[in-house]
PDB file of C-alpha atoms in Angstrom:
ATOM      1  CA  UNK V 155     -19.114 -29.449  22.817  1.00 95.00           C
ATOM      2  CA  UNK V 156     -20.779 -29.039  26.208  1.00 97.00           C
ATOM      3  CA  UNK V 157     -24.273 -30.497  25.728  1.00 98.00           C
ATOM      4  CA  UNK V 158     -27.522 -31.147  27.511  1.00 98.00           C
ATOM      5  CA  UNK V 159     -30.844 -32.573  26.455  1.00 98.00           C
ATOM      6  CA  UNK V 160     -34.171 -30.978  26.671  1.00 98.00           C
ATOM      7  CA  UNK V 161     -36.983 -33.303  25.673  1.00 96.00           C
ATOM      8  CA  UNK V 162     -35.931 -34.872  22.366  1.00 98.00           C
ATOM      9  CA  UNK V 163     -33.491 -32.065  21.474  1.00 98.00           C
ATOM     10  CA  UNK V 164     -29.813 -31.646  22.399  1.00 98.00           C
ATOM     11  CA  UNK V 165     -28.477 -28.102  22.999  1.00 98.00           C
ATOM     12  CA  UNK V 166     -24.819 -27.489  22.259  1.00 98.00           C
ATOM     13  CA  UNK V 167     -22.912 -24.810  24.203  1.00 97.00           C
ATOM     14  CA  UNK V 168     -19.563 -23.008  23.636  1.00 95.00           C
ATOM     15  CA  UNK V 169     -18.138 -20.239  25.866  1.00 93.00           C
ATOM     16  CA  UNK V 170     -21.272 -20.533  28.041  1.00 89.00           C
ATOM     17  CA  UNK V 171     -23.525 -19.669  25.031  1.00 96.00           C
ATOM     18  CA  UNK V 172     -25.901 -22.006  23.125  1.00 97.00           C
ATOM     19  CA  UNK V 173     -24.572 -22.360  19.569  1.00 97.00           C
ATOM     20  CA  UNK V 174     -26.847 -24.972  18.143  1.00 97.00           C
ATOM     21  CA  UNK V 175     -29.657 -27.543  18.803  1.00 98.00           C
ATOM     22  CA  UNK V 176     -29.821 -31.033  17.310  1.00 98.00           C
ATOM     23  CA  UNK V 177     -33.355 -32.305  16.822  1.00 98.00           C
ATOM     24  CA  UNK V 178     -34.055 -36.042  17.137  1.00 98.00           C
ATOM     25  CA  UNK V 179     -36.998 -38.399  16.804  1.00 98.00           C
ATOM     26  CA  UNK V 180     -38.340 -40.931  19.213  1.00 97.00           C
ATOM     27  CA  UNK V 181     -39.599 -44.381  18.607  1.00 96.00           C
ATOM     28  CA  UNK V 182     -43.357 -44.708  18.713  1.00 93.00           C
ATOM     29  CA  UNK V 183     -43.818 -48.512  18.357  1.00 79.00           C
ATOM     30  CA  UNK V 184     -45.957 -50.496  20.724  1.00 74.00           C
ATOM     31  CA  UNK V 185     -43.572 -52.694  22.699  1.00 71.00           C
ATOM     32  CA  UNK V 186     -42.572 -53.574  26.230  1.00 68.00           C
ATOM     33  CA  UNK V 187     -39.229 -51.701  26.235  1.00 78.00           C
ATOM     34  CA  UNK V 188     -39.030 -47.929  26.364  1.00 84.00           C
ATOM     35  CA  UNK V 189     -39.197 -46.028  23.037  1.00 92.00           C
ATOM     36  CA  UNK V 190     -35.738 -44.610  22.420  1.00 96.00           C
ATOM     37  CA  UNK V 191     -34.418 -41.273  21.206  1.00 97.00           C
ATOM     38  CA  UNK V 192     -30.822 -40.270  20.770  1.00 98.00           C
ATOM     39  CA  UNK V 193     -31.358 -37.348  23.190  1.00 98.00           C
ATOM     40  CA  UNK V 194     -31.837 -40.010  25.927  1.00 97.00           C
ATOM     41  CA  UNK V 195     -28.040 -40.551  25.817  1.00 98.00           C
ATOM     42  CA  UNK V 196     -27.255 -36.970  26.864  1.00 98.00           C
ATOM     43  CA  UNK V 197     -27.793 -35.644  30.403  1.00 97.00           C
ATOM     44  CA  UNK V 198     -31.034 -33.604  30.685  1.00 97.00           C
ATOM     45  CA  UNK V 199     -30.681 -29.906  31.137  1.00 94.00           C
ATOM     46  CA  UNK V 200     -32.702 -30.171  34.335  1.00 95.00           C
ATOM     47  CA  UNK V 201     -30.273 -32.658  35.829  1.00 95.00           C
ATOM     48  CA  UNK V 202     -27.722 -29.966  36.565  1.00 91.00           C
ATOM     49  CA  UNK V 203     -25.076 -32.364  35.149  1.00 94.00           C
ATOM     50  CA  UNK V 204     -22.589 -31.061  32.467  1.00 94.00           C
ATOM     51  CA  UNK V 205     -22.508 -33.532  29.573  1.00 97.00           C
ATOM     52  CA  UNK V 206     -20.854 -33.486  26.150  1.00 98.00           C
ATOM     53  CA  UNK V 207     -21.544 -34.464  22.575  1.00 97.00           C
ATOM     54  CA  UNK V 208     -19.483 -34.481  19.388  1.00 97.00           C
ATOM     55  CA  UNK V 209     -19.898 -34.439  15.579  1.00 97.00           C
ATOM     56  CA  UNK V 210     -17.675 -35.272  12.657  1.00 98.00           C
ATOM     57  CA  UNK V 211     -17.210 -35.048   8.919  1.00 97.00           C
ATOM     58  CA  UNK V 212     -14.638 -37.408   7.263  1.00 96.00           C
ATOM     59  CA  UNK V 213     -14.086 -37.325   3.495  1.00 95.00           C
ATOM     60  CA  UNK V 214     -11.979 -38.991   0.821  1.00 93.00           C
ATOM     61  CA  UNK V 215     -11.752 -39.191  -2.968  1.00 84.00           C
ATOM     62  CA  UNK V 216     -11.215 -35.465  -3.435  1.00 90.00           C
ATOM     63  CA  UNK V 217     -10.793 -34.806  -7.099  1.00 89.00           C
ATOM     64  CA  UNK V 218     -11.393 -38.312  -8.365  1.00 91.00           C
ATOM     65  CA  UNK V 219     -14.127 -37.070 -10.752  1.00 90.00           C
ATOM     66  CA  UNK V 220     -11.478 -36.154 -13.374  1.00 92.00           C
ATOM     67  CA  UNK V 221     -10.170 -39.723 -13.354  1.00 93.00           C
ATOM     68  CA  UNK V 222     -13.582 -41.208 -13.261  1.00 92.00           C
ATOM     69  CA  UNK V 223     -14.409 -39.288 -16.442  1.00 94.00           C
ATOM     70  CA  UNK V 224     -11.369 -40.785 -18.082  1.00 94.00           C
ATOM     71  CA  UNK V 225     -12.500 -44.289 -17.053  1.00 93.00           C
ATOM     72  CA  UNK V 226     -16.007 -43.473 -18.396  1.00 91.00           C
ATOM     73  CA  UNK V 227     -14.678 -42.286 -21.651  1.00 92.00           C
ATOM     74  CA  UNK V 228     -12.767 -45.509 -22.028  1.00 93.00           C
ATOM     75  CA  UNK V 229     -15.782 -47.590 -21.015  1.00 93.00           C
ATOM     76  CA  UNK V 230     -13.576 -48.901 -18.194  1.00 93.00           C
ATOM     77  CA  UNK V 231     -16.342 -49.856 -15.695  1.00 94.00           C
ATOM     78  CA  UNK V 232     -14.086 -52.011 -13.559  1.00 96.00           C
ATOM     79  CA  UNK V 233     -11.512 -49.416 -12.699  1.00 94.00           C
ATOM     80  CA  UNK V 234     -14.284 -46.849 -12.279  1.00 94.00           C
ATOM     81  CA  UNK V 235     -15.954 -49.063  -9.708  1.00 94.00           C
ATOM     82  CA  UNK V 236     -12.648 -49.835  -7.917  1.00 95.00           C
ATOM     83  CA  UNK V 237     -11.719 -46.174  -7.612  1.00 94.00           C
ATOM     84  CA  UNK V 238     -15.050 -45.364  -5.976  1.00 94.00           C
ATOM     85  CA  UNK V 239     -14.864 -48.351  -3.688  1.00 95.00           C
ATOM     86  CA  UNK V 240     -11.307 -47.405  -2.614  1.00 96.00           C
ATOM     87  CA  UNK V 241     -12.381 -43.804  -1.825  1.00 95.00           C
ATOM     88  CA  UNK V 242     -15.466 -45.129   0.169  1.00 95.00           C
ATOM     89  CA  UNK V 243     -13.214 -47.507   2.156  1.00 95.00           C
ATOM     90  CA  UNK V 244     -10.783 -44.730   2.923  1.00 96.00           C
ATOM     91  CA  UNK V 245     -13.604 -42.498   4.189  1.00 95.00           C
ATOM     92  CA  UNK V 246     -14.866 -45.350   6.394  1.00 95.00           C
ATOM     93  CA  UNK V 247     -11.377 -46.142   7.679  1.00 95.00           C
ATOM     94  CA  UNK V 248     -10.827 -42.457   8.549  1.00 96.00           C
ATOM     95  CA  UNK V 249     -14.088 -42.460  10.396  1.00 96.00           C
ATOM     96  CA  UNK V 250     -13.160 -45.499  12.388  1.00 94.00           C
ATOM     97  CA  UNK V 251      -9.737 -44.034  13.146  1.00 95.00           C
ATOM     98  CA  UNK V 252     -11.176 -40.676  14.242  1.00 96.00           C
ATOM     99  CA  UNK V 253     -13.707 -42.341  16.489  1.00 96.00           C
ATOM    100  CA  UNK V 254     -10.979 -44.410  18.222  1.00 95.00           C
ATOM    101  CA  UNK V 255      -8.833 -41.209  18.700  1.00 96.00           C
ATOM    102  CA  UNK V 256     -11.864 -39.415  20.106  1.00 96.00           C
ATOM    103  CA  UNK V 257     -12.611 -42.169  22.634  1.00 96.00           C
ATOM    104  CA  UNK V 258      -9.051 -42.660  23.781  1.00 96.00           C
ATOM    105  CA  UNK V 259      -7.355 -39.240  23.365  1.00 95.00           C
ATOM    106  CA  UNK V 260      -9.243 -36.175  22.305  1.00 95.00           C
ATOM    107  CA  UNK V 261     -12.387 -36.641  24.422  1.00 95.00           C
ATOM    108  CA  UNK V 262     -10.736 -39.403  26.372  1.00 94.00           C
ATOM    109  CA  UNK V 263     -13.868 -41.031  27.936  1.00 95.00           C
ATOM    110  CA  UNK V 264     -12.365 -44.482  27.145  1.00 94.00           C
ATOM    111  CA  UNK V 265      -8.669 -43.741  27.626  1.00 93.00           C
ATOM    112  CA  UNK V 266      -7.895 -47.156  28.893  1.00 93.00           C
ATOM    113  CA  UNK V 267      -9.609 -48.937  25.948  1.00 93.00           C
ATOM    114  CA  UNK V 268      -7.640 -51.923  24.667  1.00 92.00           C
ATOM    115  CA  UNK V 269      -9.614 -53.810  22.032  1.00 91.00           C
ATOM    116  CA  UNK V 270      -8.548 -56.330  19.359  1.00 90.00           C
ATOM    117  CA  UNK V 271      -9.466 -55.665  15.713  1.00 89.00           C
ATOM    118  CA  UNK V 272     -12.295 -58.280  16.055  1.00 91.00           C
ATOM    119  CA  UNK V 273     -13.692 -56.333  18.924  1.00 90.00           C
ATOM    120  CA  UNK V 274     -13.585 -53.042  17.091  1.00 89.00           C
ATOM    121  CA  UNK V 275     -15.294 -54.543  14.064  1.00 88.00           C
ATOM    122  CA  UNK V 276     -17.932 -55.873  16.452  1.00 89.00           C
ATOM    123  CA  UNK V 277     -18.271 -52.390  17.874  1.00 90.00           C
ATOM    124  CA  UNK V 278     -17.585 -53.440  21.440  1.00 91.00           C
ATOM    125  CA  UNK V 279     -16.221 -50.027  22.355  1.00 94.00           C
ATOM    126  CA  UNK V 280     -18.072 -47.483  24.435  1.00 95.00           C
ATOM    127  CA  UNK V 281     -20.292 -45.023  22.647  1.00 95.00           C
ATOM    128  CA  UNK V 282     -21.883 -44.790  19.219  1.00 97.00           C
ATOM    129  CA  UNK V 283     -21.529 -42.589  16.077  1.00 97.00           C
ATOM    130  CA  UNK V 284     -25.010 -42.495  14.364  1.00 97.00           C
ATOM    131  CA  UNK V 285     -25.291 -40.606  11.056  1.00 97.00           C
ATOM    132  CA  UNK V 286     -28.177 -38.392   9.943  1.00 97.00           C
ATOM    133  CA  UNK V 287     -30.250 -40.060   7.293  1.00 96.00           C
ATOM    134  CA  UNK V 288     -29.941 -43.553   8.939  1.00 95.00           C
ATOM    135  CA  UNK V 289     -32.237 -45.374  11.190  1.00 96.00           C
ATOM    136  CA  UNK V 290     -31.627 -43.697  14.524  1.00 97.00           C
ATOM    137  CA  UNK V 291     -31.799 -40.164  13.107  1.00 97.00           C
ATOM    138  CA  UNK V 292     -33.482 -40.386   9.632  1.00 97.00           C
ATOM    139  CA  UNK V 293     -33.660 -36.596   9.001  1.00 97.00           C
ATOM    140  CA  UNK V 294     -31.053 -35.755   6.471  1.00 97.00           C
ATOM    141  CA  UNK V 295     -31.426 -31.994   6.970  1.00 97.00           C
ATOM    142  CA  UNK V 296     -29.690 -32.133  10.361  1.00 98.00           C
ATOM    143  CA  UNK V 297     -26.461 -32.649   8.375  1.00 98.00           C
ATOM    144  CA  UNK V 298     -26.678 -28.874   7.642  1.00 97.00           C
ATOM    145  CA  UNK V 299     -25.830 -28.135  11.323  1.00 98.00           C
ATOM    146  CA  UNK V 300     -22.978 -30.534  11.482  1.00 98.00           C
ATOM    147  CA  UNK V 301     -21.439 -29.196   8.287  1.00 98.00           C
ATOM    148  CA  UNK V 302     -21.881 -25.542   9.481  1.00 97.00           C
ATOM    149  CA  UNK V 303     -20.583 -26.152  13.054  1.00 97.00           C
ATOM    150  CA  UNK V 304     -17.459 -27.940  11.764  1.00 97.00           C
ATOM    151  CA  UNK V 305     -16.933 -25.709   8.738  1.00 97.00           C
ATOM    152  CA  UNK V 306     -16.762 -28.792   6.570  1.00 96.00           C
ATOM    153  CA  UNK V 307     -16.119 -26.909   3.367  1.00 95.00           C
ATOM    154  CA  UNK V 308     -12.535 -26.412   4.564  1.00 95.00           C
ATOM    155  CA  UNK V 309     -11.767 -30.026   3.892  1.00 95.00           C
ATOM    156  CA  UNK V 310     -13.687 -29.948   0.551  1.00 94.00           C
ATOM    157  CA  UNK V 311     -16.929 -31.551   1.836  1.00 96.00           C
ATOM    158  CA  UNK V 312     -20.338 -29.996   1.137  1.00 95.00           C
ATOM    159  CA  UNK V 313     -23.980 -30.789   0.868  1.00 97.00           C
ATOM    160  CA  UNK V 314     -26.121 -30.734  -2.281  1.00 95.00           C
ATOM    161  CA  UNK V 315     -29.666 -29.213  -2.247  1.00 94.00           C
ATOM    162  CA  UNK V 316     -30.896 -32.819  -1.660  1.00 95.00           C
ATOM    163  CA  UNK V 317     -28.697 -33.164   1.361  1.00 96.00           C
ATOM    164  CA  UNK V 318     -26.364 -35.689  -0.423  1.00 96.00           C
ATOM    165  CA  UNK V 319     -22.779 -35.324   0.656  1.00 96.00           C
ATOM    166  CA  UNK V 320     -20.020 -34.466  -1.840  1.00 94.00           C
ATOM    167  CA  UNK V 321     -17.499 -35.937  -2.486  1.00 93.00           C
ATOM    168  CA  UNK V 322     -19.585 -39.186  -2.497  1.00 93.00           C
ATOM    169  CA  UNK V 323     -17.025 -40.809  -0.199  1.00 95.00           C
ATOM    170  CA  UNK V 324     -17.948 -38.678   2.817  1.00 96.00           C
ATOM    171  CA  UNK V 325     -19.308 -39.692   6.167  1.00 97.00           C
ATOM    172  CA  UNK V 326     -20.772 -37.460   8.816  1.00 98.00           C
ATOM    173  CA  UNK V 327     -22.462 -37.988  12.163  1.00 98.00           C
ATOM    174  CA  UNK V 328     -22.590 -37.655  15.924  1.00 98.00           C
ATOM    175  CA  UNK V 329     -20.455 -38.904  18.830  1.00 98.00           C
ATOM    176  CA  UNK V 330     -22.231 -40.133  21.961  1.00 98.00           C
ATOM    177  CA  UNK V 331     -20.107 -41.315  24.892  1.00 97.00           C
ATOM    178  CA  UNK V 332     -22.937 -42.668  27.164  1.00 96.00           C
ATOM    179  CA  UNK V 333     -21.955 -46.278  28.093  1.00 95.00           C
ATOM    180  CA  UNK V 334     -25.554 -47.461  27.574  1.00 95.00           C
ATOM    181  CA  UNK V 335     -25.856 -45.814  24.103  1.00 96.00           C
ATOM    182  CA  UNK V 336     -26.934 -48.283  21.410  1.00 94.00           C
ATOM    183  CA  UNK V 337     -28.018 -48.072  17.824  1.00 95.00           C
ATOM    184  CA  UNK V 338     -31.792 -48.463  17.070  1.00 95.00           C
ATOM    185  CA  UNK V 339     -34.310 -47.732  14.439  1.00 95.00           C
ATOM    186  CA  UNK V 340     -36.822 -44.988  14.967  1.00 96.00           C
ATOM    187  CA  UNK V 341     -39.288 -46.644  12.579  1.00 94.00           C
ATOM    188  CA  UNK V 342     -42.669 -45.143  11.866  1.00 95.00           C
ATOM    189  CA  UNK V 343     -43.633 -41.835  13.389  1.00 95.00           C
ATOM    190  CA  UNK V 344     -47.093 -40.612  14.040  1.00 95.00           C
ATOM    191  CA  UNK V 345     -48.814 -37.281  13.192  1.00 96.00           C
ATOM    192  CA  UNK V 346     -48.430 -35.889  16.762  1.00 96.00           C
ATOM    193  CA  UNK V 347     -44.603 -36.316  16.550  1.00 96.00           C
ATOM    194  CA  UNK V 348     -44.479 -34.890  13.058  1.00 97.00           C
ATOM    195  CA  UNK V 349     -46.236 -31.776  14.301  1.00 97.00           C
ATOM    196  CA  UNK V 350     -44.022 -31.579  17.367  1.00 97.00           C
ATOM    197  CA  UNK V 351     -40.891 -32.055  15.288  1.00 98.00           C
ATOM    198  CA  UNK V 352     -42.003 -29.337  12.933  1.00 98.00           C
ATOM    199  CA  UNK V 353     -42.499 -26.988  15.766  1.00 97.00           C
ATOM    200  CA  UNK V 354     -39.140 -27.725  17.236  1.00 97.00           C
ATOM    201  CA  UNK V 355     -37.357 -27.158  13.989  1.00 97.00           C
ATOM    202  CA  UNK V 356     -39.551 -24.129  13.078  1.00 96.00           C
ATOM    203  CA  UNK V 357     -40.549 -25.578   9.650  1.00 97.00           C
ATOM    204  CA  UNK V 358     -43.834 -26.782   8.188  1.00 97.00           C
ATOM    205  CA  UNK V 359     -45.274 -30.267   8.645  1.00 96.00           C
ATOM    206  CA  UNK V 360     -45.133 -30.713   4.922  1.00 97.00           C
ATOM    207  CA  UNK V 361     -41.388 -30.079   4.987  1.00 96.00           C
ATOM    208  CA  UNK V 362     -40.948 -32.690   7.721  1.00 97.00           C
ATOM    209  CA  UNK V 363     -43.139 -35.126   5.729  1.00 96.00           C
ATOM    210  CA  UNK V 364     -40.901 -34.521   2.698  1.00 96.00           C
ATOM    211  CA  UNK V 365     -37.716 -35.624   4.528  1.00 96.00           C
ATOM    212  CA  UNK V 366     -39.256 -38.306   6.651  1.00 96.00           C
ATOM    213  CA  UNK V 367     -41.253 -40.003   3.877  1.00 94.00           C
ATOM    214  CA  UNK V 368     -39.922 -43.468   4.570  1.00 93.00           C
ATOM    215  CA  UNK V 369     -40.818 -43.102   8.285  1.00 95.00           C
ATOM    216  CA  UNK V 370     -44.473 -42.156   7.757  1.00 92.00           C
TER     217      UNK V 370
END
């Protein structure tokens, strides 16, 4: 989507209309380097520059619950674990494949990329794909926007009330193309940011604290 940042938020646009806003958190640690936020990797709305941002949902293991139930009934822990692992690896492989296709073809911001497998594993490509619930964007509830925007239920993926993804072998996240984009950890957030975040998301501070418990 076309996208621009406003503060620590990123607005998404389609057909010249704003369709969604992703809310992010900023590091608040005391250090010499600047405190990072994922919104920093998207051009500010005030810059007048048109930027872009993507999202994805990849899933595997559709319908394996029936076979897992058979393994459980037979007390076959080994094959049960192996089936789950294979599904997880397929989802991760699809995620990696889609990211490469996005970089080189669909979005095409790195169309001349030629990396060896070792370089791909070392993530030497341009851009990042952070996932809600992880260190750079710890709020699991932001998954709801991704799933809604992409109509993820069409591929059999959905969210539980606790924001867990189903099937379990499902990966979702964001695409950033900025060449200086790097992974980082938000870490602990203070009361002022909790209040600001609640205001931006139009929810209570208690709700924010519930989902950001490990960052408080």
